[in-house]
Short mmCIF file of N, CA and C in Angstrom, two decimals:
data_model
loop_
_atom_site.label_atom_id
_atom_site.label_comp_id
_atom_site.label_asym_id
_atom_site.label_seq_id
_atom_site.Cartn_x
_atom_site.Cartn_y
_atom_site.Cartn_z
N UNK G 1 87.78 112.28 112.60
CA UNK G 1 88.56 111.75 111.50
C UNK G 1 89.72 112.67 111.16
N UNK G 2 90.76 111.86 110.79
CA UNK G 2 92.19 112.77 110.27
C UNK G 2 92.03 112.54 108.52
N UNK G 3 92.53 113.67 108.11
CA UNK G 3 92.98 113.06 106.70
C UNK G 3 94.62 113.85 106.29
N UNK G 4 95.53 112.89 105.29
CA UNK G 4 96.51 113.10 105.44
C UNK G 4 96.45 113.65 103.87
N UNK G 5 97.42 115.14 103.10
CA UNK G 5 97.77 114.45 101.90
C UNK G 5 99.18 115.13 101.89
N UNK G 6 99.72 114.47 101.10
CA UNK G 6 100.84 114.48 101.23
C UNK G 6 101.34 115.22 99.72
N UNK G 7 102.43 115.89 99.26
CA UNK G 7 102.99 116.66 98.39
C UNK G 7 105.10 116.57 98.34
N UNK G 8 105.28 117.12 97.10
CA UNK G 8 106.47 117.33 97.27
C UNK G 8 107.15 116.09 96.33
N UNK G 9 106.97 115.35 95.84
CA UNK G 9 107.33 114.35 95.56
C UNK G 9 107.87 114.14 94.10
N UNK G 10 109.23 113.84 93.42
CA UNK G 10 109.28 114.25 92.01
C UNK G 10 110.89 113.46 91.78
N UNK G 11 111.36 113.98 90.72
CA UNK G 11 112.50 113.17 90.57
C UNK G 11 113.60 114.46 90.15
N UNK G 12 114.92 113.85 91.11
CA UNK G 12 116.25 114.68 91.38
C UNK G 12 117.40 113.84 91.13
N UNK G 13 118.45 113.91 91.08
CA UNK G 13 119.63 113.69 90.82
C UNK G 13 120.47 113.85 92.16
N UNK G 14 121.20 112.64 91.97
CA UNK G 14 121.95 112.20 93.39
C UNK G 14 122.71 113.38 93.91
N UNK G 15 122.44 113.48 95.21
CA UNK G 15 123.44 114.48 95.72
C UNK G 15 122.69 115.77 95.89
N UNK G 16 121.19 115.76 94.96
CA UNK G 16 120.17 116.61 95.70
C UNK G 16 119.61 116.91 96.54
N UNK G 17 118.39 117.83 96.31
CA UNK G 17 117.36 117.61 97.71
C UNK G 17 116.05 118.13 97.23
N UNK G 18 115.00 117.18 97.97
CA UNK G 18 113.56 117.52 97.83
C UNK G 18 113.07 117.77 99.77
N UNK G 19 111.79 118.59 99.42
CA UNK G 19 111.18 118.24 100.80
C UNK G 19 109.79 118.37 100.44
N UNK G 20 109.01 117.36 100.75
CA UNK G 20 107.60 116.69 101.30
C UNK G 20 107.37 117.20 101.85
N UNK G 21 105.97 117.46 101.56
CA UNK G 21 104.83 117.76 102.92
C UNK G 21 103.75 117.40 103.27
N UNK G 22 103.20 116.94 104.19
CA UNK G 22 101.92 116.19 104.57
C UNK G 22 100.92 117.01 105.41
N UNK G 23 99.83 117.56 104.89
CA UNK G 23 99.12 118.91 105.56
C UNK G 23 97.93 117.41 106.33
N UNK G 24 98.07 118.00 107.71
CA UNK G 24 96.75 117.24 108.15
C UNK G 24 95.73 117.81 108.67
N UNK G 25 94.28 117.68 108.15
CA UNK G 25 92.63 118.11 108.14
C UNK G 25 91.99 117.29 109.18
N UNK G 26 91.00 117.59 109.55
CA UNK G 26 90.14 117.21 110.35
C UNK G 26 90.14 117.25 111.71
N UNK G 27 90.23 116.08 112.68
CA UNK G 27 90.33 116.11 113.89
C UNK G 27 91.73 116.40 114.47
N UNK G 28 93.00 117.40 114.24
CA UNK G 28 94.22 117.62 113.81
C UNK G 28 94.67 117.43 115.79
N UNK G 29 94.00 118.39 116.72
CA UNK G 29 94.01 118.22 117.60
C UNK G 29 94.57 116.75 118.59
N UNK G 30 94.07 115.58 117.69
CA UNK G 30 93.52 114.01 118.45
C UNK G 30 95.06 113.86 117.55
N UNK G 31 95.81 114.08 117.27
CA UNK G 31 97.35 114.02 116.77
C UNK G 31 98.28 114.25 117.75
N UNK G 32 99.10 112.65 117.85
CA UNK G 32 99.88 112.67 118.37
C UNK G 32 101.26 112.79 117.78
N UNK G 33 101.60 112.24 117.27
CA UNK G 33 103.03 111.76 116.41
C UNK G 33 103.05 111.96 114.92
N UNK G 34 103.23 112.04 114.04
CA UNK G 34 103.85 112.44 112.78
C UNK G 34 104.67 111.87 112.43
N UNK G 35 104.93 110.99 111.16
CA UNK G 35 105.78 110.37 110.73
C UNK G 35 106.45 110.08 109.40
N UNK G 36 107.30 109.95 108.87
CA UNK G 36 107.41 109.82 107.52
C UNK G 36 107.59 108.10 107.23
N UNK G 37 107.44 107.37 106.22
CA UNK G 37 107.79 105.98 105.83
C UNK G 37 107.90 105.93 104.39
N UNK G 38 108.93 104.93 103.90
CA UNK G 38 109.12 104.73 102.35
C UNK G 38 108.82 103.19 102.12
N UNK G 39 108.58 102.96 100.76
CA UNK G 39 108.27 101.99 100.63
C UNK G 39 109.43 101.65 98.75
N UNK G 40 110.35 100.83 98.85
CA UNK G 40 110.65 101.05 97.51
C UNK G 40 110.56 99.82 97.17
N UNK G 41 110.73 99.68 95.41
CA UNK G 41 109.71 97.98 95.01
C UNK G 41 110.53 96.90 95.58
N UNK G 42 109.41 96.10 95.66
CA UNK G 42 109.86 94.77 96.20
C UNK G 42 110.52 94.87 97.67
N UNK G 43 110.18 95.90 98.32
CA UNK G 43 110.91 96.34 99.42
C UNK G 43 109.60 95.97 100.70
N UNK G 44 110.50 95.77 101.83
CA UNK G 44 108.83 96.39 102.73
C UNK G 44 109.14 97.85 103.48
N UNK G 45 108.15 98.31 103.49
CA UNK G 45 107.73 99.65 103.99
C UNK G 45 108.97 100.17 105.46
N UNK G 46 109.38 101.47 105.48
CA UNK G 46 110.51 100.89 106.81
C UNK G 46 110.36 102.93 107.05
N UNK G 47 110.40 102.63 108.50
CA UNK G 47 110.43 103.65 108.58
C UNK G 47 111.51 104.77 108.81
N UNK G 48 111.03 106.32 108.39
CA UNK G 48 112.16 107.14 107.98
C UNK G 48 112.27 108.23 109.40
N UNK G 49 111.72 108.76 109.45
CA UNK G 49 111.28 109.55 110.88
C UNK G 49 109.98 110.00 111.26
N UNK G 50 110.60 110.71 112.49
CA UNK G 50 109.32 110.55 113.76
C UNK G 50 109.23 111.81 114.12
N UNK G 51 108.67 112.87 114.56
CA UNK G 51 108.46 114.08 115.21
C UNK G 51 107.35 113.88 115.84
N UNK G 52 107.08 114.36 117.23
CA UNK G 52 106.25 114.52 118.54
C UNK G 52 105.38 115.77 118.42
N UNK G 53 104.23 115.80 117.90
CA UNK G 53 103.92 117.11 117.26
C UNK G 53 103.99 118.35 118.74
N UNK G 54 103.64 117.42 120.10
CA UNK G 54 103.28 118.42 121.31
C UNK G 54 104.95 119.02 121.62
N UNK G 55 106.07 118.09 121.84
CA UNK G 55 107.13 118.28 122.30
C UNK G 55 108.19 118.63 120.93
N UNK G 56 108.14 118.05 120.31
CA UNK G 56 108.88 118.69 118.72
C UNK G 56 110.03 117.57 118.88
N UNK G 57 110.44 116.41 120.05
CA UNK G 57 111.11 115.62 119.84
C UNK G 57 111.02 114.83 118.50
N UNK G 58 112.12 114.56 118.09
CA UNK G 58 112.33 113.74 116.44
C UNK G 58 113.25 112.88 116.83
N UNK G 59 113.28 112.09 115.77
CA UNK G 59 113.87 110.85 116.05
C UNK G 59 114.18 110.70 113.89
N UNK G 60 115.50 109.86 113.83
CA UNK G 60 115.51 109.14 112.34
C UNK G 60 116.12 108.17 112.47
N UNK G 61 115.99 106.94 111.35
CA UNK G 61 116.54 106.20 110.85
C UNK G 61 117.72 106.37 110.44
N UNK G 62 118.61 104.84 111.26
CA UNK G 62 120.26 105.51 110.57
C UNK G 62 120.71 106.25 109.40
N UNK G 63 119.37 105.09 108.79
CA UNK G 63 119.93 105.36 107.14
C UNK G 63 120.32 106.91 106.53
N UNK G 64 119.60 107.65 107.01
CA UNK G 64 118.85 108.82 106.61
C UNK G 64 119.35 110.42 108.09
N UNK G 65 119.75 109.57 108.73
CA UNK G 65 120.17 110.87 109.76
C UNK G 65 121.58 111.65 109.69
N UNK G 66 121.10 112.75 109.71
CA UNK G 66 122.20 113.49 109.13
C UNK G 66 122.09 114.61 107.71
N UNK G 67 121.44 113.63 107.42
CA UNK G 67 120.85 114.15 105.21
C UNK G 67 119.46 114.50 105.92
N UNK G 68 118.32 114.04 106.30
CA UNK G 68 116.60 114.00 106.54
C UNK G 68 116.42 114.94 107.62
N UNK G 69 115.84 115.92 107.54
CA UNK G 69 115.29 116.58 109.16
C UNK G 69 114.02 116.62 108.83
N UNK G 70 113.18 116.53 109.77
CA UNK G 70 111.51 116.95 109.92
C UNK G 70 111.10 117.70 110.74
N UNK G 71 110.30 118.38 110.29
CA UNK G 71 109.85 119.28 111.32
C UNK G 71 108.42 119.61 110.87
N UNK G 72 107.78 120.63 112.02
CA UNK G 72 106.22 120.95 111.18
C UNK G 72 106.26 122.43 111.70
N UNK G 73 105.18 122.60 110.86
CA UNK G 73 105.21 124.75 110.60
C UNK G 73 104.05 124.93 112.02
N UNK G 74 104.16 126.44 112.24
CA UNK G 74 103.70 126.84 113.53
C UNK G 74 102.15 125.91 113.88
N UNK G 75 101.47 126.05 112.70
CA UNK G 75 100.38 125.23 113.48
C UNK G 75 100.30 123.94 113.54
N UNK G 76 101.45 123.08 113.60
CA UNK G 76 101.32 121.92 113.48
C UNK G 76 100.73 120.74 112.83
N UNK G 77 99.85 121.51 111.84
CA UNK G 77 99.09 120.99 111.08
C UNK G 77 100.05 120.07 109.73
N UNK G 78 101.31 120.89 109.17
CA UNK G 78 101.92 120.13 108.10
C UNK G 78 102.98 119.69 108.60
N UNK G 79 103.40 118.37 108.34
CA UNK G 79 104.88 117.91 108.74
C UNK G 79 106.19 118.00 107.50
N UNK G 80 106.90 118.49 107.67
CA UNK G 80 107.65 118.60 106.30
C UNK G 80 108.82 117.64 106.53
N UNK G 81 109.40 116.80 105.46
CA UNK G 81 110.20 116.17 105.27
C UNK G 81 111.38 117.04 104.58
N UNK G 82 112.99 117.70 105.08
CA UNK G 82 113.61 118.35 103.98
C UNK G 82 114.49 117.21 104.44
N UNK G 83 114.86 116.41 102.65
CA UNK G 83 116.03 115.50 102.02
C UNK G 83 117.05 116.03 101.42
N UNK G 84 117.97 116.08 101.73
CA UNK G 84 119.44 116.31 101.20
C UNK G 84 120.51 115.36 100.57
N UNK G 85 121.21 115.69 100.54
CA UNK G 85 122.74 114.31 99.54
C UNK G 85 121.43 113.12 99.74
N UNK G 86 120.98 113.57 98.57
CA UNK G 86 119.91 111.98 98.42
C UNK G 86 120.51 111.37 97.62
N UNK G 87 120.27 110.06 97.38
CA UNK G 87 121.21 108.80 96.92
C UNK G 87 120.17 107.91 96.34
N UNK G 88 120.63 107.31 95.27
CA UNK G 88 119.53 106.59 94.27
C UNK G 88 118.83 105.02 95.36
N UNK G 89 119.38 105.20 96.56
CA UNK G 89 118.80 103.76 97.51
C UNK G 89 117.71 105.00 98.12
N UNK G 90 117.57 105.90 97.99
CA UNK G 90 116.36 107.10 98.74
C UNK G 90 115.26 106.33 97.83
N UNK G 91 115.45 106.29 96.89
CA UNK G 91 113.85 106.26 95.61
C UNK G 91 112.79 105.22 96.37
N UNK G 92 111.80 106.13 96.27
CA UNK G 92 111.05 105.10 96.70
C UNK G 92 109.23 106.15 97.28
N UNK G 93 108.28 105.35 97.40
CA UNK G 93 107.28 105.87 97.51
C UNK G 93 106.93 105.87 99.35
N UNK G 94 107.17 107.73 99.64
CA UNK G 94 107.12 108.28 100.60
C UNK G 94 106.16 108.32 101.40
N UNK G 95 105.05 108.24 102.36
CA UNK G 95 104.17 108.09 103.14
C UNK G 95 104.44 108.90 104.79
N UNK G 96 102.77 109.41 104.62
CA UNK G 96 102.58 109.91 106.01
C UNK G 96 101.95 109.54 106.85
N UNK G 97 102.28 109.17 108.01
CA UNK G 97 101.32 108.20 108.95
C UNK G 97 101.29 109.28 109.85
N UNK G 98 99.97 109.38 110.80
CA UNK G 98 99.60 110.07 111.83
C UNK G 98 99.19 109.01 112.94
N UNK G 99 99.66 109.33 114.30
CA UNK G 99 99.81 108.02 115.35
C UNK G 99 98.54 109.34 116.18
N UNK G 100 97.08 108.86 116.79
CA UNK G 100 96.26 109.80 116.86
C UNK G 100 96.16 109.30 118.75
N UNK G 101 95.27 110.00 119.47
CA UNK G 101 94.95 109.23 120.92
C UNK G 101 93.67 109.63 120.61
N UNK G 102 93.19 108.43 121.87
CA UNK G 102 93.58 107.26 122.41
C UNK G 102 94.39 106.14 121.81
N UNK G 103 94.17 106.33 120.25
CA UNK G 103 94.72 104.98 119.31
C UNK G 103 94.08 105.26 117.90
N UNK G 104 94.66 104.56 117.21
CA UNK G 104 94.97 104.30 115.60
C UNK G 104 95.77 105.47 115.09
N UNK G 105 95.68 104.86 113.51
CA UNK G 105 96.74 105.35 112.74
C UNK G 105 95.83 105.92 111.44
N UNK G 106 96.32 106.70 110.54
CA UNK G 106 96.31 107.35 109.44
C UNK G 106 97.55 107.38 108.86
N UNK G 107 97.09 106.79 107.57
CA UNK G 107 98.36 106.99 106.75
C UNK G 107 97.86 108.07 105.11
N UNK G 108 98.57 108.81 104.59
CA UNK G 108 98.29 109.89 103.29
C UNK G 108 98.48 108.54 102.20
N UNK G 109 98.07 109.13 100.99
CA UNK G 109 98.28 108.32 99.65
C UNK G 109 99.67 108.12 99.11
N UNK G 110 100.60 108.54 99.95
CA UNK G 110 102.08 108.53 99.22
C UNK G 110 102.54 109.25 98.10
N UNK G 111 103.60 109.50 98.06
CA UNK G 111 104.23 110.44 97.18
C UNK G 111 105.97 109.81 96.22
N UNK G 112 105.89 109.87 95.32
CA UNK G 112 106.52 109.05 94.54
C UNK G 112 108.42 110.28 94.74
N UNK G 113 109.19 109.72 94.86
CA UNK G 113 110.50 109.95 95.16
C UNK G 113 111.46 108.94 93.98
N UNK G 114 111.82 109.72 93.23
CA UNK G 114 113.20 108.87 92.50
C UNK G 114 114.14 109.74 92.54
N UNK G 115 115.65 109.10 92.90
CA UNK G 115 116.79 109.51 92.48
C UNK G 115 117.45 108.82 92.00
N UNK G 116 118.18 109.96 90.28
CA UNK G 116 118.77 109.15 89.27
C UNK G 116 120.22 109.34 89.56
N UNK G 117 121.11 108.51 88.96
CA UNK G 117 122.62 108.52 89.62
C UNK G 117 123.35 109.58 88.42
#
């Protein structure tokens, strides 16, 4: 079993920056991929980026590339999200999904993100 929780999460003013973190427990090893996703109301869930925990390849969403980097600390265990020139369309409740082998997913409890203009 994986478990995700996730941190970092609070309210900033446009043009700031926060960074998230999602520490992952348990079977950490059976981890493949690392991911971040937002969800804001009335919205559906879309994803923000991707890091390869073995190769450190990343990947982002237009929206967000450029301002968002991810990365994770030496033991691979936490994935950190650092947000920059964040913009009041950022707000929204943050999530960590873990992509594991052979298969399935883990996702953390989410972490609440507002930016005020």
């Amino acid at each position: 079993q994986v478990q995700l929780v996730e941190s970092g999460g609070g309210l900033v003013q446009a043009g700031g920056s926060l960074r998230l973190s999602c520490t992952a427990s348990g079977s950490v090893i059976s981890i493949a991929t690392m991911a971040w996703y937002r969800q804001a109301p009335a919205k559906q869930r879309e994803w923000v980026a991707t890091i390869d925990r073995r190769s450190g390849t990343t990947a982002y969403a237009d929206s967000v590339k450029g301002r968002f980097t991810i990365s994770t600390d030496n033991a691979k265990t936490t994935v950190n999200l650092q947000m920059n020139s964040l913009k009041v369309e950022d707000t929204a409740v943050y999530y960590c999904k873990a992509r594991r082998i052979p298969g399935g997913e883990v996702w953390g409890q989410g972490t609440q993100v507002t930016v005020s203009s």
